[in-house]
CSV table of C-alpha atoms in Angstrom, one decimal:
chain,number,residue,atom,x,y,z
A,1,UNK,CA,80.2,54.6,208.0
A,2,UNK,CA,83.0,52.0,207.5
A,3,UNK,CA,82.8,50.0,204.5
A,4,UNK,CA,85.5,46.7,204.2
A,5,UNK,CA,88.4,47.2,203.3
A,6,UNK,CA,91.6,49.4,204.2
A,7,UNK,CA,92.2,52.8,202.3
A,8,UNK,CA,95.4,53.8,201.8
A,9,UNK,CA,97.2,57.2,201.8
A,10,UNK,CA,100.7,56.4,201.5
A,11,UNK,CA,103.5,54.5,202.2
A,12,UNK,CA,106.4,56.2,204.6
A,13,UNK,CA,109.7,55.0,206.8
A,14,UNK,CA,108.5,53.0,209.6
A,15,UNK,CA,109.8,55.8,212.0
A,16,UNK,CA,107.3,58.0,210.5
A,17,UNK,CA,104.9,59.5,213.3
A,18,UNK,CA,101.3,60.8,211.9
A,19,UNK,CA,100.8,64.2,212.7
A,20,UNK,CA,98.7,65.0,215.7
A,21,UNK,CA,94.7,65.1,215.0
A,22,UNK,CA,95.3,63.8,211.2
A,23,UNK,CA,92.0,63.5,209.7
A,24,UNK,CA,91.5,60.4,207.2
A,25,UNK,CA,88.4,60.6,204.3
A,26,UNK,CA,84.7,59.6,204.6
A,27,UNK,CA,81.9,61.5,206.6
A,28,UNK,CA,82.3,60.9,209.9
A,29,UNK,CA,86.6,61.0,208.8
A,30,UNK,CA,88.1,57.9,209.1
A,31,UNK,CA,91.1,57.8,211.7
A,32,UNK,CA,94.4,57.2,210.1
A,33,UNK,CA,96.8,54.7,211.8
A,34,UNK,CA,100.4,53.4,210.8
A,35,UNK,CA,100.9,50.0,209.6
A,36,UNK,CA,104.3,49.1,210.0
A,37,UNK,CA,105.9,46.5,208.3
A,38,UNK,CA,109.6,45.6,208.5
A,39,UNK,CA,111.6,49.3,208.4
A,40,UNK,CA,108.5,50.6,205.7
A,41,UNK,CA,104.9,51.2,206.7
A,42,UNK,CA,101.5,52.7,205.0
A,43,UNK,CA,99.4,55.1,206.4
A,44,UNK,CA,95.6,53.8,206.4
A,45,UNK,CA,92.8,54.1,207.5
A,46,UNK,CA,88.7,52.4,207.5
A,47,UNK,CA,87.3,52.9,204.1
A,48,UNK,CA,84.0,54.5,203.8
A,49,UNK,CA,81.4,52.1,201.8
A,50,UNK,CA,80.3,54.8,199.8
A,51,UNK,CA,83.7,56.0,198.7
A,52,UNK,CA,83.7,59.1,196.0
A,53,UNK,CA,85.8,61.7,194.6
A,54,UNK,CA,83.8,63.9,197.2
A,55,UNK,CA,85.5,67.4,197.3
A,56,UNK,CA,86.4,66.7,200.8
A,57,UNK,CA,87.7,63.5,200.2
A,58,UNK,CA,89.9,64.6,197.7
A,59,UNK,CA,90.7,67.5,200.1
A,60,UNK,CA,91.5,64.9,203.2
A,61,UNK,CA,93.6,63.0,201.5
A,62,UNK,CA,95.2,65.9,199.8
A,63,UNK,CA,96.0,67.0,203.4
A,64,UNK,CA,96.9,64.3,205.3
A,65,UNK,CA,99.6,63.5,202.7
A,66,UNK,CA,100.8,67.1,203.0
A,67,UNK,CA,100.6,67.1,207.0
A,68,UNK,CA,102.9,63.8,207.0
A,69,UNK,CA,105.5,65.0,204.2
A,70,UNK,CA,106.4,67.8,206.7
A,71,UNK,CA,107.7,65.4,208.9
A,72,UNK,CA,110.0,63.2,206.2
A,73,UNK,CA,109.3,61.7,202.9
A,74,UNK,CA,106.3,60.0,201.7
A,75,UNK,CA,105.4,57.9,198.7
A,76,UNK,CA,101.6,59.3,198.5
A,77,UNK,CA,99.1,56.9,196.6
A,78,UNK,CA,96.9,57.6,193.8
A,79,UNK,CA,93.4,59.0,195.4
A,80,UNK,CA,90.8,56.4,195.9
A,81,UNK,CA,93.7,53.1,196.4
A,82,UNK,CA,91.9,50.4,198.9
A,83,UNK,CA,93.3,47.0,200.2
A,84,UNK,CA,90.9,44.1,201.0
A,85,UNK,CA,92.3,43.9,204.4
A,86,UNK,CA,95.5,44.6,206.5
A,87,UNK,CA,97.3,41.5,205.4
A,88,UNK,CA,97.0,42.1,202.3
A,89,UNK,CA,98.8,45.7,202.8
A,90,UNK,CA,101.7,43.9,205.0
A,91,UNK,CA,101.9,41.3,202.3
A,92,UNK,CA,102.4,44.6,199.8
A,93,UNK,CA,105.0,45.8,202.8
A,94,UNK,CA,106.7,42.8,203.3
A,95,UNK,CA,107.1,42.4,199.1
A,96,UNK,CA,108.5,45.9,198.2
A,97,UNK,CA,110.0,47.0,201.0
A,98,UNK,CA,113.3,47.7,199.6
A,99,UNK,CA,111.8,49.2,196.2
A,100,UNK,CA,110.0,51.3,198.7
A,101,UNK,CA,112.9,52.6,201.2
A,102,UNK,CA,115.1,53.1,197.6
A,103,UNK,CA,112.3,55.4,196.6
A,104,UNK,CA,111.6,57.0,199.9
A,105,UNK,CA,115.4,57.9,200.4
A,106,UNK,CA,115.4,59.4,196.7
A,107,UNK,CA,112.3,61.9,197.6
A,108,UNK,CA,114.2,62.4,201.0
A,109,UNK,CA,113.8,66.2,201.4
A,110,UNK,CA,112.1,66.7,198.3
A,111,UNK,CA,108.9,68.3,197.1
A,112,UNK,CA,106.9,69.0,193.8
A,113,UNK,CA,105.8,72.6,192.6
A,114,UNK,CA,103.3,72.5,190.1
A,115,UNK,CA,103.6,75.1,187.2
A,116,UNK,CA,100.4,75.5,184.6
A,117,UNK,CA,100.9,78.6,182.6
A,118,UNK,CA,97.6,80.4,180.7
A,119,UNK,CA,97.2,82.7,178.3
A,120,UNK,CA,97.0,86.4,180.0
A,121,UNK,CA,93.7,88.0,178.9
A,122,UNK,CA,95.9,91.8,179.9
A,123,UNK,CA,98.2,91.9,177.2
A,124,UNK,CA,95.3,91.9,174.1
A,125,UNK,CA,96.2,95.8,173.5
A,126,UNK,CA,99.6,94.9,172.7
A,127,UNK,CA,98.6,92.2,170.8
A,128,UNK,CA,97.0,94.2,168.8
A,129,UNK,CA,99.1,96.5,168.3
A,130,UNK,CA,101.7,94.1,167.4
A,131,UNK,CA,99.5,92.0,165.1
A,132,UNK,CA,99.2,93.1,161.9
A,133,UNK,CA,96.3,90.5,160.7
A,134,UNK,CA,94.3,90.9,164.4
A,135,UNK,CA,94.3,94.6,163.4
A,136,UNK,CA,92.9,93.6,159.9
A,137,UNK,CA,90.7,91.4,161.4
A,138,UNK,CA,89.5,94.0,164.0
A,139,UNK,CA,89.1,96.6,161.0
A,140,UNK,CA,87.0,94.0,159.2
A,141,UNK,CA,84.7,93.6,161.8
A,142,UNK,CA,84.3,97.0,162.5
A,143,UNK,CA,83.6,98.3,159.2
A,144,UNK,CA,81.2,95.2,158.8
A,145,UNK,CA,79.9,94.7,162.4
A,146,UNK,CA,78.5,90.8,162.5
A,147,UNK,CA,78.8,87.4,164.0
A,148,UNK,CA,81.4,85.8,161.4
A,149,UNK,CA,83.4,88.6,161.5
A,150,UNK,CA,83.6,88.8,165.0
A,151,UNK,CA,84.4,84.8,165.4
A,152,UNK,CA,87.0,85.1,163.4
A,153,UNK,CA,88.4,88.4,165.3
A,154,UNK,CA,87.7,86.4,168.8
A,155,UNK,CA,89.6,83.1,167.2
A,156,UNK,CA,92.3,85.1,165.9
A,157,UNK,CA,92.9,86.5,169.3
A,158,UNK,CA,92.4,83.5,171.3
A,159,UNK,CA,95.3,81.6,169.4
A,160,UNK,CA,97.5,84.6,169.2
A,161,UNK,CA,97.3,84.9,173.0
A,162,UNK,CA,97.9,81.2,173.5
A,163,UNK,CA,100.7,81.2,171.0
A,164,UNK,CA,102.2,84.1,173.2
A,165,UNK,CA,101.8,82.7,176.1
A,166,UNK,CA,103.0,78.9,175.3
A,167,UNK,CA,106.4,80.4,174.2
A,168,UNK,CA,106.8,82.4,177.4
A,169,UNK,CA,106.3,78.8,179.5
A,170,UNK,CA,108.6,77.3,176.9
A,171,UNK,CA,111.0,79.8,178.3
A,172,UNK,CA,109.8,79.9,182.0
A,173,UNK,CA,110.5,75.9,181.7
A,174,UNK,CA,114.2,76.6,180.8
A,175,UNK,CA,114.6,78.8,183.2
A,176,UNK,CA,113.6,76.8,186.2
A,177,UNK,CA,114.8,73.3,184.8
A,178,UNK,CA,117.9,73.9,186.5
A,179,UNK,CA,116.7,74.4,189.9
A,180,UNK,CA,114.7,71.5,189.6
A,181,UNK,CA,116.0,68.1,190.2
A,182,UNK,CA,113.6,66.4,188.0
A,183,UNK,CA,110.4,67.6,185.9
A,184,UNK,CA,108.1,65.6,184.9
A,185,UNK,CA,105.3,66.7,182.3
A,186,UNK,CA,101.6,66.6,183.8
A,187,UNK,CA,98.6,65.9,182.0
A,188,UNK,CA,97.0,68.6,179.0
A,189,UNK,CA,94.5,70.6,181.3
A,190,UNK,CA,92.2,72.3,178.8
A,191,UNK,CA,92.6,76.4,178.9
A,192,UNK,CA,96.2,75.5,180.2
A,193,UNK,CA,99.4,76.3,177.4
A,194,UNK,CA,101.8,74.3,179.9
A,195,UNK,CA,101.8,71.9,182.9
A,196,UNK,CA,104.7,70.9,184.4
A,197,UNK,CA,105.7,69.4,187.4
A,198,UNK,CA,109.2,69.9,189.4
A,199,UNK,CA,110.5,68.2,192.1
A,200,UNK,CA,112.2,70.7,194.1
A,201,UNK,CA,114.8,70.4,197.5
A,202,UNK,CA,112.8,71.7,200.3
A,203,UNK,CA,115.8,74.4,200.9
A,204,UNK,CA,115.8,75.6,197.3
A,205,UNK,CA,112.0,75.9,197.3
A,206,UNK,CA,111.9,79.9,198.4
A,207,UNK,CA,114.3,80.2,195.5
A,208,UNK,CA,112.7,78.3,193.1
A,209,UNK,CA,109.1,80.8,194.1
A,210,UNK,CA,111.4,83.8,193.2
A,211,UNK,CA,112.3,82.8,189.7
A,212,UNK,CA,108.8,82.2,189.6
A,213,UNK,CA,107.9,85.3,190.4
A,214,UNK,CA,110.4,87.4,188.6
A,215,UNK,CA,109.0,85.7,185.6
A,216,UNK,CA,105.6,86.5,186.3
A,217,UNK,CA,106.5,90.3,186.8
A,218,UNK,CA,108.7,90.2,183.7
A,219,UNK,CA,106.3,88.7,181.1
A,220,UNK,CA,102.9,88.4,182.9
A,221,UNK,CA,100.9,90.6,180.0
A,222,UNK,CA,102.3,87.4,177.9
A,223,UNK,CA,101.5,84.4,179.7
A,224,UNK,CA,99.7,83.6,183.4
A,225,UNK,CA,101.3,81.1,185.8
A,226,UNK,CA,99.8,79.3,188.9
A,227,UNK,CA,102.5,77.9,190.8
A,228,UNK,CA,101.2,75.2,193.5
A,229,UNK,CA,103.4,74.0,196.3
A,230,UNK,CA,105.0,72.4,198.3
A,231,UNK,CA,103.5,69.2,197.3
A,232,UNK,CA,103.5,66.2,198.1
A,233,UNK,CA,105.6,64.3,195.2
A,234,UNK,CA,102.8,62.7,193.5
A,235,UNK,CA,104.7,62.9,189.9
A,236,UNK,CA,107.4,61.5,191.3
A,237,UNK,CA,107.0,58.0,192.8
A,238,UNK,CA,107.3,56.3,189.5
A,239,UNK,CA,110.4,54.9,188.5
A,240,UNK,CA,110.2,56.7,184.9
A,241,UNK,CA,110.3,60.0,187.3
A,242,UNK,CA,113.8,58.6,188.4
A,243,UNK,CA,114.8,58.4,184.9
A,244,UNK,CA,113.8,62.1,184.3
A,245,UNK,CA,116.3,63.0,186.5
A,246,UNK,CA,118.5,66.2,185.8
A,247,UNK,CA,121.6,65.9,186.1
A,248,UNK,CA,124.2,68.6,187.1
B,1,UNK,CA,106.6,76.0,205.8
B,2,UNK,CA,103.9,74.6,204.0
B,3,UNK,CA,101.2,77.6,205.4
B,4,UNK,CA,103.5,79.9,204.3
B,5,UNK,CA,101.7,82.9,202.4
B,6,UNK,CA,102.9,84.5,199.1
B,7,UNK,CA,100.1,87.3,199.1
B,8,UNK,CA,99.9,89.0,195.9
B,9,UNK,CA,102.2,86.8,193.9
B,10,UNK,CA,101.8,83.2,191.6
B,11,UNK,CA,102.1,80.9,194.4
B,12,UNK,CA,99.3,79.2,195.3
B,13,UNK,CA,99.3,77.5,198.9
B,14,UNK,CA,98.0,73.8,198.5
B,15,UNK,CA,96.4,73.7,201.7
B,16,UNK,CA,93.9,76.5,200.9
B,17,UNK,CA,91.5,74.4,199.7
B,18,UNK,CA,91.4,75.0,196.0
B,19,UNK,CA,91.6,71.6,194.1
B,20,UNK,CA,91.5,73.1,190.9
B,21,UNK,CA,95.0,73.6,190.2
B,22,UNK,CA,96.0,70.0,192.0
B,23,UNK,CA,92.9,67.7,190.8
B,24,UNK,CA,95.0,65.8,188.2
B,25,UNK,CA,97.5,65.5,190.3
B,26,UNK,CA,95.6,63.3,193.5
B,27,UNK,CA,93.6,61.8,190.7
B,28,UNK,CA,96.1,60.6,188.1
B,29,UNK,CA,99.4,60.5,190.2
B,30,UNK,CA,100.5,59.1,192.9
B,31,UNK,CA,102.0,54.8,193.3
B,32,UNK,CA,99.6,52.8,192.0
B,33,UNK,CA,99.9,49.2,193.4
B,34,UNK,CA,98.0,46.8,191.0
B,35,UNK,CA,97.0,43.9,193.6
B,36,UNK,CA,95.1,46.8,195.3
B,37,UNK,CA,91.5,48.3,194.0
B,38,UNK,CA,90.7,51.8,193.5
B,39,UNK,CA,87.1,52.9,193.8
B,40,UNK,CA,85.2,53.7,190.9
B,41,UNK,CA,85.3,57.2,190.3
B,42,UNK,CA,82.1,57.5,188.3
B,43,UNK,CA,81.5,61.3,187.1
B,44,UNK,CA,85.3,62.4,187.1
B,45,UNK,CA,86.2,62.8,183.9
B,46,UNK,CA,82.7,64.6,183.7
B,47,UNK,CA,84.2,66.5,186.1
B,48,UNK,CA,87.7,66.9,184.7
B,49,UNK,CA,86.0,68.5,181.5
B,50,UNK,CA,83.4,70.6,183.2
B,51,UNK,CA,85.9,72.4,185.9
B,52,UNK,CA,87.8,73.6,183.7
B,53,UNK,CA,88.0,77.4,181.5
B,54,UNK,CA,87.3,75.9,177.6
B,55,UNK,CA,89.0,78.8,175.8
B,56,UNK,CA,88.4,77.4,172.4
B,57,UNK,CA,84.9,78.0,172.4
B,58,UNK,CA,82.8,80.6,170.5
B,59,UNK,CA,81.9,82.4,173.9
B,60,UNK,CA,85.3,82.9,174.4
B,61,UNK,CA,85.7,84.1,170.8
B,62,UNK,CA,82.9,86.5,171.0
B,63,UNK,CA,84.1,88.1,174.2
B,64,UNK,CA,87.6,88.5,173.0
B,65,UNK,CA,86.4,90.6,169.6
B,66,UNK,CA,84.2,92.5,172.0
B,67,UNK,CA,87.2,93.7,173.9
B,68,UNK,CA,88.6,93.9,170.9
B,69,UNK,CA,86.4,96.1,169.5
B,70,UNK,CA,86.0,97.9,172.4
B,71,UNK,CA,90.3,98.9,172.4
B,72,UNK,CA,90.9,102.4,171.8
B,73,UNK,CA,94.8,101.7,171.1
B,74,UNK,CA,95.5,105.6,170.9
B,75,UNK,CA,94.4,106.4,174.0
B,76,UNK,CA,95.3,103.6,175.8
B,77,UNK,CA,98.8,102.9,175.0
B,78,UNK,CA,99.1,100.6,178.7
B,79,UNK,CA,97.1,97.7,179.2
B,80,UNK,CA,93.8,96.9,178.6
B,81,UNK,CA,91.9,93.4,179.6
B,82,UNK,CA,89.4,90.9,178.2
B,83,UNK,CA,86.7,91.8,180.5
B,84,UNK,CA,84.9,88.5,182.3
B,85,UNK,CA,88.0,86.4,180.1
B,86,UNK,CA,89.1,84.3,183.2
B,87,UNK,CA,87.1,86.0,185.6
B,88,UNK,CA,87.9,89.5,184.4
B,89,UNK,CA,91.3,90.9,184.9
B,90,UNK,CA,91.4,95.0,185.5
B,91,UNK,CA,95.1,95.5,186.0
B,92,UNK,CA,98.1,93.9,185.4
B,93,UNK,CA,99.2,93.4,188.9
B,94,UNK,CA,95.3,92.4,189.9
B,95,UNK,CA,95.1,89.9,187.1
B,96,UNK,CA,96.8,87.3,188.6
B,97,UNK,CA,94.7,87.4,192.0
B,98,UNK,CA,91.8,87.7,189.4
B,99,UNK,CA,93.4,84.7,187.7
B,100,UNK,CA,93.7,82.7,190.6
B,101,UNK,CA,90.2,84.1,191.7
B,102,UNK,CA,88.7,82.5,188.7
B,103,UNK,CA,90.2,79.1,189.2
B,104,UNK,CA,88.1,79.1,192.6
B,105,UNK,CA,85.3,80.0,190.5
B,106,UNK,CA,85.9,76.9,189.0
B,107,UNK,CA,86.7,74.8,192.1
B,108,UNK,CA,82.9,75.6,193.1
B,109,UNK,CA,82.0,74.3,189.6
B,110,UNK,CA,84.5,71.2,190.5
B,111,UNK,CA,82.7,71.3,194.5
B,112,UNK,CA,79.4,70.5,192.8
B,113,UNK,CA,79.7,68.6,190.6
B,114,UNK,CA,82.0,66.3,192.7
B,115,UNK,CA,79.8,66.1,195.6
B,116,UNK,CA,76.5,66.7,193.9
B,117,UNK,CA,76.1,69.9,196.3
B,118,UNK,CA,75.9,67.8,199.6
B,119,UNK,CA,78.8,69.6,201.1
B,120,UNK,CA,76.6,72.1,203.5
B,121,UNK,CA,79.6,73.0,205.5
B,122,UNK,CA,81.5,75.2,202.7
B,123,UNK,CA,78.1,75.9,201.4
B,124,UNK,CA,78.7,79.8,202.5
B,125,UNK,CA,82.0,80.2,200.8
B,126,UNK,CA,80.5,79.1,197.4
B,127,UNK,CA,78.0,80.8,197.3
B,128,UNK,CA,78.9,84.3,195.4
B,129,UNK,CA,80.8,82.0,192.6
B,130,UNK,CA,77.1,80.1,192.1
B,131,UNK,CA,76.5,82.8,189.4
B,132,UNK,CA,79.6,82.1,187.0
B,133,UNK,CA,78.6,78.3,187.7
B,134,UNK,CA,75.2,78.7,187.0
B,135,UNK,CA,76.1,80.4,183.3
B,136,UNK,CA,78.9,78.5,182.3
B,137,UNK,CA,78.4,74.7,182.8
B,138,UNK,CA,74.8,74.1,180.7
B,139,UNK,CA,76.7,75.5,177.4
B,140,UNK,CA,79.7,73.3,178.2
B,141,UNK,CA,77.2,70.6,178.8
B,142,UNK,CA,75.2,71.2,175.7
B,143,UNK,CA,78.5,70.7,173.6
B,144,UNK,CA,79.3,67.1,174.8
């Protein structure tokens, strides 16, 4: 069911071509179309009435976005963004289109990887070993077995591990900084020491995995990473992403 | 290029269906154009909160002095885990699939709560990570 309005996925060169059975949100999906304004244009589609963060609206957007930055860069929207009608996108268009082709040509080639390091739950022998007051704790609470003691034991741990593992992504960070173009901090997800955001050339991507990797083999009793990419560069539209800009 | 697989190492492929690990990402990045709306999106920071591992909490705690307690350091001078801690890592080179394992644990938990469990078609697929769901989300719930 089609609600009113237009939903909108993204905003891309006018040249851009969708890629072949591109599914849009809603239940039945919503065929995306192009809108093309002037040399930009922004990939829409119907927007279902009953518009939710539905997994598999999150999901079809999600993909769609990634299907068309295969095929040159995208500016993707925030999920959820609708437009009263098409005017009022081609109005949008028409307004920013150089702001838009500036930003397109900047994320030309480009994608985002998406570090969030954890702490590792393998590397508690060591930490015990190497932690003098764990090991008093853990003699406290075996010699008096009880709640408290064992709170204080688990609490113990829990920071230790999360201490460890927030100095490894410190390090992991510095590492990959320079094969990054630009970073750009992401939000504090709980259980998560570091989140991190890197927008990435397409061509250096397979490099910037290794280093990854090789970290992760290094140091991965210390601190657990989730790399996720490529991505579309959703941390990277905004001009303050510009700003972060590396340089050299 | 963007299928391509990294079995057995960090790299998580975006297009394998796991929001977890890209959630804030669609929700709170992306160009925002102000003349435009965005639909309400009633129940996400409920959902924000409840997809994800707390690991300050006292079941955390407890579970960490049991493994604790549980560490024989002299004959064991490797590796040893925090059982069920993220899913329950055995090995160092498993842990991260375990890792990444738990994470869809919590997509499921994300899955329901985002569609309110109306999504028959990946019903199959969630069901063996119903259990961690079921156990996990009323103590979160009970601490808001």
């Amino acid at each position: 069911m089609t609600g009113r309005g237009i939903y909108i996925y993204g905003f891309v060169r006018a040249a851009h071509r969708l890629p072949a059975d591109s599914v849009g949100v809603g239940a039945p999906a919503c065929v995306p179309r192009i809108l093309r304004q002037g040399s930009v244009a922004a990939v829409v589609s119907g927007a279902p009435a009953d518009l939710r963060a539905r997994r598999r609206d999150l999901l079809a957007h999600q993909n769609l976005l990634l299907g068309l930055s295969d095929a040159g860069p995208l500016l993707p929207m925030r999920f959820g963004t609708v437009a009263s009608d098409e005017d009022a996108v081609r109005r949008e268009l028409a307004v920013r289109e150089a702001g838009l082709l500036e930003t397109l040509d900047r994320l030309a080639g480009m994608i985002e990887a998406n570090l969030k390091a954890m702490p590792s739950g393998d590397g508690l022998a060591r930490l015990v070993r190497e932690d003098a007051r764990i090991r008093r704790l853990r003699d406290d609470a075996r010699r008096r077995p009880g709640y408290e003691a064992d709170i204080r034991l688990g609490e113990a741990v829990a920071r230790a591990l999360s201490q460890r593992a927030a100095g490894q992504a410190r390090r992991v960070l510095a590492e990959l900084t320079p094969h990054a173009v630009a970073t750009c901090p992401g939000a504090d997800v709980p259980g998560c020491v570091m989140n991190v955001s890197f927008l990435v050339g397409r061509e250096g991507y397979s490099s910037f995995v290794s280093v990854v990797n090789r970290f992760a083999d290094r140091c991965g009793d210390l601190v657990d990473l989730r790399l996720t990419g490529p991505l579309p560069c959703y941390s990277f539209v905004a001009p303050e992403a510009h700003m972060a800009r590396v340089d050299g | 290029m963007t299928t391509t697989r990294y079995a057995d190492e960090v790299v998580c492929r975006p297009r394998s269906g796991n929001l977890y690990d890209v959630l804030e990402l669609i929700l709170d990045r992306g160009m925002v154009i102000d003349v435009f709306v965005r639909v309400s999106l009633v129940g996400i920071e409920i959902l924000k909160i409840d997809a994800r591992i707390v690991v300050a909490s006292v079941d955390t705690y407890l579970r960490f002095a049991e493994a604790c307690n549980r560490l024989d350091l002299e004959a064991d001078t490797r590796s040893t885990t925090v059982p069920e801690m993220f899913g329950g890592a055995a090995a160092r080179s498993l842990g991260k699939r375990k890792v990444k394992k738990s994470a869809e644990t919590l997509g499921g938990t994300l899955r329901k709560a985002v569609t309110g469990g109306e999504d028959e078609e990946e019903e199959e697929e969630t069901r063996p990570r119903r259990r961690t769901t079921a156990r996990t989300s009323p103590r979160r719930r009970s601490k808001e």
